XYZ file of C-alpha atoms in Angstrom:
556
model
C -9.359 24.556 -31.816
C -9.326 21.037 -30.212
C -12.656 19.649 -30.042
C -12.608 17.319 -26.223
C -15.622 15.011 -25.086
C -15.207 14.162 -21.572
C -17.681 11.280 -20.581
C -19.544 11.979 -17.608
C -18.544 15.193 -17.692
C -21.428 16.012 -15.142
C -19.512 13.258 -12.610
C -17.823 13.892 -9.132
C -14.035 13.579 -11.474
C -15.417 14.671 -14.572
C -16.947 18.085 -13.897
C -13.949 18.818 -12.063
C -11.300 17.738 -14.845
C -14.019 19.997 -17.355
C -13.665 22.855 -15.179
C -9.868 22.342 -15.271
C -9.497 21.957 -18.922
C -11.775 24.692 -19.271
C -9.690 27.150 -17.155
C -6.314 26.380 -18.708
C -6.759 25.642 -22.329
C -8.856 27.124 -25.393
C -10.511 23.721 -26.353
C -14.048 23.362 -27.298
C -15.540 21.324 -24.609
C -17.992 18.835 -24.854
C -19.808 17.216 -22.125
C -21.501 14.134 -22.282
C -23.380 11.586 -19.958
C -26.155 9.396 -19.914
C -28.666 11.856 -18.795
C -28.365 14.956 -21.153
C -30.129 17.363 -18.380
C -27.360 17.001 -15.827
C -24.990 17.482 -18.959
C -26.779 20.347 -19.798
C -26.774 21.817 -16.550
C -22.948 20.804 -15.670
C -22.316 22.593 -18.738
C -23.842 25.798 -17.966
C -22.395 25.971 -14.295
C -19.003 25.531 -16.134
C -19.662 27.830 -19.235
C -18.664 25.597 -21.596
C -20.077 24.892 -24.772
C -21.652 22.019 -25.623
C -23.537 19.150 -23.997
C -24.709 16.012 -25.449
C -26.607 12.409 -23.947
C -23.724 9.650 -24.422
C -24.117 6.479 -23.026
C -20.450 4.396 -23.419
C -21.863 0.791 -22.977
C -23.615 1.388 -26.494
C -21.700 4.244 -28.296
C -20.292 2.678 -31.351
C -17.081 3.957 -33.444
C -19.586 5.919 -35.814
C -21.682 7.910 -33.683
C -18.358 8.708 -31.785
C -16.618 9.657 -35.243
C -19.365 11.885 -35.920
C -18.406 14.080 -32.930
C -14.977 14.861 -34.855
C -13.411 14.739 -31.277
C -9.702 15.346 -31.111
C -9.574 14.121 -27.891
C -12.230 11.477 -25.822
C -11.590 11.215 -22.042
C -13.547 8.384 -20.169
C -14.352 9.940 -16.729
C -17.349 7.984 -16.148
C -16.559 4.977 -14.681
C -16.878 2.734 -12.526
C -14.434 0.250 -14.712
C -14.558 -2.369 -12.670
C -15.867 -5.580 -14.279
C -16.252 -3.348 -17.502
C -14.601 -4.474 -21.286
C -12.660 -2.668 -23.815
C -15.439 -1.888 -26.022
C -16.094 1.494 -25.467
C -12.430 2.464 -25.889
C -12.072 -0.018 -28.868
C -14.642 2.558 -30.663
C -12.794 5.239 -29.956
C -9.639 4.438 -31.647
C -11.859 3.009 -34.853
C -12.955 6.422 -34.606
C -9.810 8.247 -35.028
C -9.973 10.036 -32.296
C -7.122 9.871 -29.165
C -8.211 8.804 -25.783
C -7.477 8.890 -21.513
C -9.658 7.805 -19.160
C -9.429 7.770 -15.223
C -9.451 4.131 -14.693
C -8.437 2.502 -11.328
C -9.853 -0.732 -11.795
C -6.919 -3.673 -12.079
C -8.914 -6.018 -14.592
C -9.135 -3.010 -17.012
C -5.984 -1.360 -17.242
C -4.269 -5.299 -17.182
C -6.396 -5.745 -20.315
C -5.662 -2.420 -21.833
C -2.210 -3.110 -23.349
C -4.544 -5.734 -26.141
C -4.825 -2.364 -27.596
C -1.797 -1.014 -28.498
C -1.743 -2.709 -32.378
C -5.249 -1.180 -33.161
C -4.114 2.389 -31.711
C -0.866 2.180 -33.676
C -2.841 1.250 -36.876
C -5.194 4.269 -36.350
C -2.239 6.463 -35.396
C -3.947 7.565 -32.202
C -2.682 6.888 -28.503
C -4.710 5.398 -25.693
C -3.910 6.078 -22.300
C -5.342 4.525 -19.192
C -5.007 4.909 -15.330
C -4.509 8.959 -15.533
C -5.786 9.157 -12.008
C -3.802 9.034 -8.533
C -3.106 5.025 -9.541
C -0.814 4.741 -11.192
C -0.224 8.365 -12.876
C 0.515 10.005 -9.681
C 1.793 7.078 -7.329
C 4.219 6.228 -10.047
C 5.563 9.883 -10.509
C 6.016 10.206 -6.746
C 7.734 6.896 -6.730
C 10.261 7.957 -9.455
C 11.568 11.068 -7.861
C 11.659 9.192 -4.217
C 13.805 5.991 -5.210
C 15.619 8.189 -7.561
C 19.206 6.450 -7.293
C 18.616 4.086 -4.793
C 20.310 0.609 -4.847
C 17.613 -1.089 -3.801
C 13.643 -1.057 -3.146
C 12.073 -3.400 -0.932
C 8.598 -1.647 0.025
C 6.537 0.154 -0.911
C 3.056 1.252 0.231
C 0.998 3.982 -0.758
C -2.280 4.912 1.064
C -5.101 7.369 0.312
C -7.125 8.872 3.447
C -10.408 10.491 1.911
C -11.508 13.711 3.729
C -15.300 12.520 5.766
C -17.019 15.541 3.854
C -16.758 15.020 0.385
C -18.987 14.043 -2.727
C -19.913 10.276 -2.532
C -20.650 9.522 -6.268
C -22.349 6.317 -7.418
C -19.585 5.499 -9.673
C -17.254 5.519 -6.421
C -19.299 3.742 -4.277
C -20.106 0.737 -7.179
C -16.136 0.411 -8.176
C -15.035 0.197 -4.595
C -17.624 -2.416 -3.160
C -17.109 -4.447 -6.573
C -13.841 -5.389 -4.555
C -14.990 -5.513 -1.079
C -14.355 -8.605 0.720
C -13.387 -10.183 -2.512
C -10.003 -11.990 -3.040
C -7.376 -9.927 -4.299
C -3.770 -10.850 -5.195
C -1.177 -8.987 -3.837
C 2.448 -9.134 -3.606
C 3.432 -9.268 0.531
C 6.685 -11.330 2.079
C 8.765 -11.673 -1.241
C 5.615 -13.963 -2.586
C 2.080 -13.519 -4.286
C -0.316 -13.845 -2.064
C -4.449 -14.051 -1.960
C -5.511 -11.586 0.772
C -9.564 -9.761 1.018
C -10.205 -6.746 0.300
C -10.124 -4.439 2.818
C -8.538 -6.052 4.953
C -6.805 -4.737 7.546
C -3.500 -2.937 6.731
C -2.121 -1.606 9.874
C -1.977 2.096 11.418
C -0.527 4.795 9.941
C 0.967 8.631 10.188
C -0.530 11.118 7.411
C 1.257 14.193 8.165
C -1.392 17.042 8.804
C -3.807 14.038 9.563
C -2.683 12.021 12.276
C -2.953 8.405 12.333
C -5.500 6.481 10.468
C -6.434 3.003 10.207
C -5.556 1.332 6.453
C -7.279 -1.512 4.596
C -6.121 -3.374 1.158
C -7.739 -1.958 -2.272
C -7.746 -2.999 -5.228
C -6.123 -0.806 -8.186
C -3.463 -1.360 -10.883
C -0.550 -0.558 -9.131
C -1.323 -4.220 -7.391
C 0.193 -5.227 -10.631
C 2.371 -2.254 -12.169
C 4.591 -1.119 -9.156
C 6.009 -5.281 -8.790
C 6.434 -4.953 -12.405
C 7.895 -1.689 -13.014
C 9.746 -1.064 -9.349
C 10.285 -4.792 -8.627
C 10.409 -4.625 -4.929
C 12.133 -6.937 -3.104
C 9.313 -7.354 -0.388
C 5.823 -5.882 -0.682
C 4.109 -4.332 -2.324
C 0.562 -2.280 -0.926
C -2.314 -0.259 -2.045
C -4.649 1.084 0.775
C -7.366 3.266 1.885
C -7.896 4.784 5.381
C -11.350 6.774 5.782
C -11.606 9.632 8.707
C -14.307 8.235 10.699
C -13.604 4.346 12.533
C -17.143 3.575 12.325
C -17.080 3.652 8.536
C -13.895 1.958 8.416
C -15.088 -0.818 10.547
C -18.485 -1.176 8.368
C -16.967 -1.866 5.253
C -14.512 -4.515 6.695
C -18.272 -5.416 8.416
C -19.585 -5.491 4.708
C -16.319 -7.498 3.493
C -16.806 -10.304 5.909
C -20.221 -10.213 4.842
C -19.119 -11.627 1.058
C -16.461 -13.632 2.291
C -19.277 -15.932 4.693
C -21.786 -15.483 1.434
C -24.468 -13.669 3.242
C -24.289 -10.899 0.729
C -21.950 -12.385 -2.916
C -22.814 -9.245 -4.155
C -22.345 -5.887 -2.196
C -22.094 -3.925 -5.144
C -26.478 -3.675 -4.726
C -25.844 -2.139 -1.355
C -24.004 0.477 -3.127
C -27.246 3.407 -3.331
C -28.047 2.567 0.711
C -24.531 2.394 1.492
C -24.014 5.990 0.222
C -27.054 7.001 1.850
C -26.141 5.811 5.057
C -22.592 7.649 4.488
C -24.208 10.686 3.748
C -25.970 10.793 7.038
C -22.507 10.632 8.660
C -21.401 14.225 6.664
C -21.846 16.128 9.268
C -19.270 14.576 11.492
C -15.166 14.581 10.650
C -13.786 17.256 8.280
C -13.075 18.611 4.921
C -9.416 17.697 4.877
C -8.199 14.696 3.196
C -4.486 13.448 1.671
C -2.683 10.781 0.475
C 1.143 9.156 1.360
C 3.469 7.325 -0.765
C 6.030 5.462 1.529
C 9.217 3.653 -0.187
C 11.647 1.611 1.889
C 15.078 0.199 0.492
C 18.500 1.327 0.475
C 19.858 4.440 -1.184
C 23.029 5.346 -3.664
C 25.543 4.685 -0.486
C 23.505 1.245 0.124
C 22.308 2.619 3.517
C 18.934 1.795 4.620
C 16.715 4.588 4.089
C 12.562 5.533 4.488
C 10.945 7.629 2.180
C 7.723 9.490 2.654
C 5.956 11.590 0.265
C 2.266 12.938 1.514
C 0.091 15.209 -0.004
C -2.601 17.376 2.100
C -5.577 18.607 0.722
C -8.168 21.085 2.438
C -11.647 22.179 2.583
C -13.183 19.385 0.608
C -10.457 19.534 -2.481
C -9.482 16.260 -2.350
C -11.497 14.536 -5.333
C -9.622 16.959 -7.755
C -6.254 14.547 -7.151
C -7.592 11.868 -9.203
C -8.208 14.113 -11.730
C -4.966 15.861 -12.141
C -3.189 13.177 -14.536
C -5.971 13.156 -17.107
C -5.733 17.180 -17.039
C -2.124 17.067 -17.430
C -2.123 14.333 -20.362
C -5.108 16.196 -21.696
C -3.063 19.378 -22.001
C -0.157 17.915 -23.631
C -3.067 16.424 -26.463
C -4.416 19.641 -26.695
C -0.868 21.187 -26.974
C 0.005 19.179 -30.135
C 2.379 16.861 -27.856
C 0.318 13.397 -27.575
C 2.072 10.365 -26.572
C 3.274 8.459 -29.626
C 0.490 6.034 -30.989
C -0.404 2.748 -29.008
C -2.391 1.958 -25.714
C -0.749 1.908 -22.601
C -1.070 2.931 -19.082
C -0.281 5.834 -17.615
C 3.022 5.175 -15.826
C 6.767 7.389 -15.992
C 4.662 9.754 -18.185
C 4.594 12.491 -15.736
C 7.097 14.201 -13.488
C 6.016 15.127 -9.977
C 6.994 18.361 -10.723
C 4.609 18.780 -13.380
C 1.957 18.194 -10.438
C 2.931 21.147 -8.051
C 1.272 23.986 -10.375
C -2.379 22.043 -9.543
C -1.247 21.070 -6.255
C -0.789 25.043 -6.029
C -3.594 26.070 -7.542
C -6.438 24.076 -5.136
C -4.437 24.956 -2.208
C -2.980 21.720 -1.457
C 0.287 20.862 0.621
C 3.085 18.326 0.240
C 6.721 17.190 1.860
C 8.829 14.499 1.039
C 10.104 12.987 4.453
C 13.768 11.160 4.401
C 14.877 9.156 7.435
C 18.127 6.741 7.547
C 17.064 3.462 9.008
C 18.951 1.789 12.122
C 18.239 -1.157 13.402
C 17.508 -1.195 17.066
C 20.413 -3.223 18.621
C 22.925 -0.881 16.828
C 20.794 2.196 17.999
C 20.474 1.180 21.684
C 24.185 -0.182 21.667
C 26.356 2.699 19.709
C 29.222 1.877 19.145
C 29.606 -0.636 21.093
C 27.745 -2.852 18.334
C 30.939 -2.920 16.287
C 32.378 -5.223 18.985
C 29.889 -7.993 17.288
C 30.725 -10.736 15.680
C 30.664 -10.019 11.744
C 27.722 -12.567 11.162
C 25.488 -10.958 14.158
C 26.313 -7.328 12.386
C 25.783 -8.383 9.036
C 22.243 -9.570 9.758
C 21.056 -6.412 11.841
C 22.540 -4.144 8.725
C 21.245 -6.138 5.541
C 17.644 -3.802 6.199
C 15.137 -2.467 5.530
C 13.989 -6.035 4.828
C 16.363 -9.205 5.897
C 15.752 -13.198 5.430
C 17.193 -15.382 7.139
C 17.076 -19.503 6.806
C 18.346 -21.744 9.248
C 17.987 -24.507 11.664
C 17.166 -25.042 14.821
C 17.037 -27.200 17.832
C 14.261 -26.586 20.279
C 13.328 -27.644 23.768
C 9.520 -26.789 24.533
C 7.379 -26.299 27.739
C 8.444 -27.726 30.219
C 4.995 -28.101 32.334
C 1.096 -27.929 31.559
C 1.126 -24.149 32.548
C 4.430 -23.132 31.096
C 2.776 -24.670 27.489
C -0.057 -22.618 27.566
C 2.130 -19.413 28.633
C 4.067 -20.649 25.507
C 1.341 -21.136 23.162
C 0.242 -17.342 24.076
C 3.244 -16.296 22.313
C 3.542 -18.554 19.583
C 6.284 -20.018 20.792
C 7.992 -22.818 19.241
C 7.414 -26.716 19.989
C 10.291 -29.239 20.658
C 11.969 -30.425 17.670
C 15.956 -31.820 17.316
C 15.916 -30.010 14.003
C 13.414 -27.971 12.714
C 13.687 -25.105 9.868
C 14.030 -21.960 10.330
C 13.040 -18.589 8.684
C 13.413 -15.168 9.835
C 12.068 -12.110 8.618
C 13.338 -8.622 10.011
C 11.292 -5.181 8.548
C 12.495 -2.235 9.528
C 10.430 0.833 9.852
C 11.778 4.709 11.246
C 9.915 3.809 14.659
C 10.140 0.068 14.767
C 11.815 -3.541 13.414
C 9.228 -6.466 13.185
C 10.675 -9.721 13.085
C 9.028 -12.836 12.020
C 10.124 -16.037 13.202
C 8.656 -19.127 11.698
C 9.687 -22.629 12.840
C 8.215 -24.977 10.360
C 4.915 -24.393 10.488
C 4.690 -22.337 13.804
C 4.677 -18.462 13.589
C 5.720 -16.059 16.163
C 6.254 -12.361 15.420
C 7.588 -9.595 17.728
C 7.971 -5.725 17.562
C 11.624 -4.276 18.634
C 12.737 -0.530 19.602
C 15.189 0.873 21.401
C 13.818 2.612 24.382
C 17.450 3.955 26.431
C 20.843 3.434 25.622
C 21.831 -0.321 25.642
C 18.298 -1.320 26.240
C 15.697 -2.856 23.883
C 12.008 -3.273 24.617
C 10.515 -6.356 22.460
C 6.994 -6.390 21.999
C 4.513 -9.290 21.115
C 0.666 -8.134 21.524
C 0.715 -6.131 24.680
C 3.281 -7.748 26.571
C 6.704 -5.623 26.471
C 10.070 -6.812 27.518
C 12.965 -4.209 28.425
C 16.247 -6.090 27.006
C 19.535 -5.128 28.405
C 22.127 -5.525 25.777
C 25.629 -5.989 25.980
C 28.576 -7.153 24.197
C 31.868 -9.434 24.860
C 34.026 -11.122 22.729
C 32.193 -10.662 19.914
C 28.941 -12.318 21.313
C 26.018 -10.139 21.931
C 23.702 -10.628 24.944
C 20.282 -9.175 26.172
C 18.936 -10.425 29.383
C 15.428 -9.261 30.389
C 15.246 -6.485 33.378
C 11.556 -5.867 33.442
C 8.371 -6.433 31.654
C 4.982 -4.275 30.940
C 1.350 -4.380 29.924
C 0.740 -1.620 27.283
C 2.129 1.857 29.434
C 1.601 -0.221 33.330
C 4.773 -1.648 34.479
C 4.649 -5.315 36.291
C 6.156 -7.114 38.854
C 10.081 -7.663 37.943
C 9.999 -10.814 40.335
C 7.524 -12.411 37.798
C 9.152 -11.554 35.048
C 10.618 -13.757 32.439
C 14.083 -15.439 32.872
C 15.837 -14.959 29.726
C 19.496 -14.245 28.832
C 19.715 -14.455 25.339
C 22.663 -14.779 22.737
C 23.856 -13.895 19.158
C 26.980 -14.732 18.042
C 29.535 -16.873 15.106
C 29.314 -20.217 15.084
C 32.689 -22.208 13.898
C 31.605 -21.907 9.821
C 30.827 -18.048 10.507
C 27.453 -18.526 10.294
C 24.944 -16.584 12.539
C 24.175 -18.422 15.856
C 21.346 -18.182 18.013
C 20.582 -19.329 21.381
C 17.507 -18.178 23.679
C 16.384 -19.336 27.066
C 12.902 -18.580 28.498
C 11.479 -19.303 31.487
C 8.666 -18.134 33.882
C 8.948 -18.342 37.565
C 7.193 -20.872 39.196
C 6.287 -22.370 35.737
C 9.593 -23.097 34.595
C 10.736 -23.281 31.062
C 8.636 -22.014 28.217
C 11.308 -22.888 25.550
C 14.769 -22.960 24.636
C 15.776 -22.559 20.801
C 19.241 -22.958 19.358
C 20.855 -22.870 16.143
C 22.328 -21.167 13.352
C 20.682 -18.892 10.635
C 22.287 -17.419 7.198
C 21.279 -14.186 5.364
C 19.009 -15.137 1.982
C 19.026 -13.436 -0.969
C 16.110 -10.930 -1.032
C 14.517 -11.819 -4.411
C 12.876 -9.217 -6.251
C 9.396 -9.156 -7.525
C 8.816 -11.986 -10.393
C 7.445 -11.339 -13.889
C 3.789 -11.227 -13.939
C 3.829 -14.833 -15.625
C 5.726 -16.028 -12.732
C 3.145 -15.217 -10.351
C 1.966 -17.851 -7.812
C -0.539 -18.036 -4.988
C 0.924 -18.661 -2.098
C-alpha cells in the first residue's frame, strides 16, 4: 500500500484532494499541518488514518524520510514569496512529490530541481492546480491543429459563497497592486495587479468584470503556446463591490499607503465573510483561444466550466488528484522536476468534473471581420490590399505613414482631443492594430506618440457602427472600383439616438495605392466647428511575431 502525506491536509484544497484520494484509491493517508488538532480532526471527518503536526518551513529531509512516504503532496501553500527548501527535502528524502502551486516565482524556480530529482530517481511536479495543469490541458485540445494562436485568455470567476482560506487570501494580496509582467500587444509589458481586464461572458454566469493575476501561466502559455499577441490570466469575483475593493486595495500599494497588503489579509477575509450571505454558490472558469484554424480561417474558441452549490474549490484540486493517482498506480512521471504542463488530457478531467456535478462546453465561432460581414459579397469588389488587411485576423498590424491635417479651430481641437485624434504632421508613423472578437473588432491607431482606439460591428447590412467611449457612428459602406467607402448617416450616445444635422461629416476611403500598398484617407468634420482632422496615407500588413524566449523578454 502507498503510504501519501498531503501537507495541510486540514486546508480549503487539501482536505478536499484527501477526501478525493481517499475515495478512489487504497493508499494509506496521512495528514499533516501545522496544528496537529485540526489534522486530527480533518482526519476523522474523512476516515482516514493517520494525522501528524508538520510544519514545511522547518521539516528537514530526515524527519520527512522517516515518514517512509511514497508520495508527499504540498497543499499548504500560500507559495508566493516562498523557496525551494521544503521540496528540496523531499527529494533528499526519497520520496516523489506534487504540490498545488500557483505562485509564478515558484514554479519559474522549480525547474533548478530537475538534476537532484533525477539523482534520487524521484519526480517533482509543480503547478497541479487549475494553472497550469488544467488551463494547459484545455488549451491543447482547443488549438488542436490550428495554424496559428494569437490570444489567449483564461479567467476564473469564484462563486461569492465559498471557503475563504488564509492561504488564499495571503497568496492573492502578495500580488495585489504589485507590478506584474505580462505579455499584451506582441510585447512584454509591466501592468498592476488587478488591474482591470475588461468584461466578460461566463456561460451559466453572465457577464463579470476581470482583473490581471498573477500565476505561472504569465510565463508558461508565451513559452509553450507562443502566441502571437497576448497573453492573460484573470479573476472576476460575483459581487462588484468586492471587485472594486481589491482594485481599491491595489491602488492603495501602488501610491505606498499600504507596501504591504498581505497584513490586511485576516480583516480582509473577515470583511468578505460578512458579504456571504449575498451572491451565490455557483462559480466557473473560461479558457478563450483566438487564432486561425487547420484551413487558416479565423476562428474563437471557448471552453468554460460551471460549477454549482459551492463546488468550485475542488477544481484546483483535480490535477494533484489525477497525478496523485497515476503515483499511486505505479505510473509516476519519469524522474526530474518540472511543472505540470501537457501531462494531462482534458478528458482525463470529465470523470471529476462528473462526479461534483459540474458542467462544461467548448464554444467554436468563425471570426469575420465587420466590413466583410456588413458588406457580403460585395466586399470581394475590394481592392486586394483593403481585403487582405480586414482577413489577416484575429489579430492584424499594420505600419505605415501618414500625412495629417489637424483642427481646424479652438473648438474643433478640443472636439478632437476628446477622441484622441491625431495632430498635424507632413509625415508621421503609423501603426495599426485590429483584434477581432465574435461580437466586436477593436482597432488601435497610434500616430507617433498619439493613441486613438475605436470599437467596430456591423449593425445592418452594408452598415457599420464605430464606437469610441460612448459616442457611436452608423457607417454606410459601399464599394466601387475597387475602393471602399463609408460615409457617416447618424450618430448615438450609448442606446439615445442624436441629431443627424449635428452629426459628423465624414466620407471615408480604403483603397490601393500605385505600389499596392493599403491606402487610407479620412475626412472629419463637425458642423459649425469645421474640421477635426484629415489623415492620409498608406499602411502595410506586419508580420505578427510570436511570443519571444523567456531570455528575450523586455519591458516595454
Amino acid at each position: 500500500m502507498k503510504r501519501v502525506v498531503i501537507v495541510g491536509g486540514s486546508g480549503v484544497f487539501g482536505r478536499r484532494l484527501a477526501e478525493g484520494l481517499h475515495a478512489s484509491t487504497s493508499s494509506y493517508i496521512i495528514l499533516a499541518g501545522r496544528s496537529l488538532e485540526r489534522a486530527q480532526r480533518a482526519a476523522t471527518d474523512l476516515g482516514t488514518p493517520e494525522a501528524i503536526a508538520l510544519d514545511r518551513d522547518t521539516a528537514t529531509a530526515d524527519v520527512l524520510r522517516a515518514l517512509r512516504a511514497d508520495l508527499i503532496i504540498d497543499a499548504a501553500g500560500p507559495f508566493q514569496g516562498a523557496d525551494l527548501r521544503f521540496t528540496r527535502a523531499v527529494i533528499e528524502a526519497g520520496a516523489n512529490y506534487i504540490d498545488l502551486a500557483d505562485a509564478r516565482d515558484f514554479v519559474a524556480a522549480f525547474p533548478s530541481l530537475d538534476a537532484l530529482a533525477r539523482q534520487h530517481g524521484v519526480a517533482a511536479i509543480t503547478g497541479a492546480s487549475s494553472t497550469p495543469a488544467l488551463t494547459h490541458a484545455v488549451l491543447d485540445q482547443l488549438r488542436a491543429g490550428w495554424r496559428r494562436l494569437d490570444i489567449v485568455r483564461t479567467g476564473i470567476a469564484p462563486a461569492n459563497k465559498m471557503d475563504r482560506g488564509p492561504a488564499v487570501m495571503k497568496a492573492i494580496l502578495g500580488w495585489v497592486g504589485a507590478p506584474v509582467r505580462v505579455f499584451e500587444d506582441g510585447a512584454w509589458r509591466e501592468r498592476v495587479g488587478w488591474s482591470d481586464c475588461g468584461v466578460f461572458e461566463v456561460p451559466k454566469l453572465g457577464r463579470r468584470r476581470f482583473a490581471l493575476t498573477e500565476v505561472p501561466d504569465l510565463d508558461l502559455i508565451p513559452a509553450r503556446y507562443a502566441p502571437r499577441d497576448t497573453a492573460l490570466f484573470m479573476a472576476g469575483l460575483e459581487l462588484p463591490l468586492m471587485q472594486r475593493a481589491m482594485q481599491f486595495v491595489a491602488a492603495l500599494r501602488r501610491w505606498r499607503i499600504i507596501p504591504n497588503p498581505v497584513r490586511l489579509a485576516d480583516l480582509l477575509r473577515r470583511a468578505g465573510n460578512l458579504l456571504l450571505p449575498f451572491g451565490t454558490d455557483r462559480g466557473g472558469m473560461i479558457v478563450e483561444a483566438l487564432g486561425r484554424d487547420a484551413e487558416d480561417r479565423p476562428v474563437f474558441a471557448r471552453w468554460s466550466m460551471f460549477a454549482p452549490n459551492g463546488q468550485g474549490p475542488y477544481t484546483p484540486t483535480f490535477a494533484a488528484l489525477l497525478m496523485a493517482q497515476r503515483f499511486i498506480a505505479g505510473d509516476p512521471p519519469p524522474p526530474g522536476a518540472r511543472p505540470c504542463v501537457g501531462m494531462l488530457t482534458l478528458d482525463e478531467f470529465e470523470p471529476a468534473f462528473a462526479r461534483h456535478g459540474f458542467t462544461t462546453q467548448i464554444d467554436v465561432t468563425p471570426l469575420q471581420a465587420p466590413f466583410e460581414t456588413a458588406l457580403g459579397a460585395t466586399f470581394d469588389n475590394a481592392a486586394p490590399a483593403v481585403r487582405a488587411a480586414h482577413r489577416a485576423g484575429p489579430v492584424t498590424r499594420l505600419r505605415g505613414e501618414a500625412r495629417v491635417q489637424g483642427a481646424i479651430s479652438p473648438l474643433a481641437w478640443l472636439a478632437a482631443r476628446l477622441f484622441g485624434m491625431p495632430r498635424s504632421a507632413e509625415r508621421i508613423p503609423v501603426r495599426v492594430t485590429m483584434r477581432l472578437d465574435p461580437n466586436k473588432e477593436t482597432w488601435t491607431r497610434r500616430f507617433g506618440d498619439r493613441l486613438m482606439e475605436s470599437r467596430l460591428r456591423a449593425v445592418a447590412p452594408g452598415i457599420v457602427r464605430e464606437s469610441f467611449g460612448p459616442f457611436g457612428f452608423d457607417m454606410q459602406l459601399s464599394v466601387a472600383g475597387g475602393v471602399l467607402s463609408m460615409t457617416i448617416i447618424g450618430w448615438r450616445i450609448g442606446p439615445i439616438p442624436l441629431p443627424a444635422f449635428l452629426a459628423p461629416r465624414s466620407t471615408a476611403t480604403e483603397s490601393a495605392d500605385e505600389q499596392g500598398r493599403f491606402r487610407f484617407d479620412v475626412p472629419i468634420a463637425l458642423p459649425l466647428i469645421g474640421r477635426l482632422t484629415h489623415y492620409s496615407g498608406w499602411l502595410a500588413l506586419e508580420e505578427v511575431e510570436a511570443a519571444p524566449a523567456p531570455s528575450e523578454r523586455e519591458t516595454a
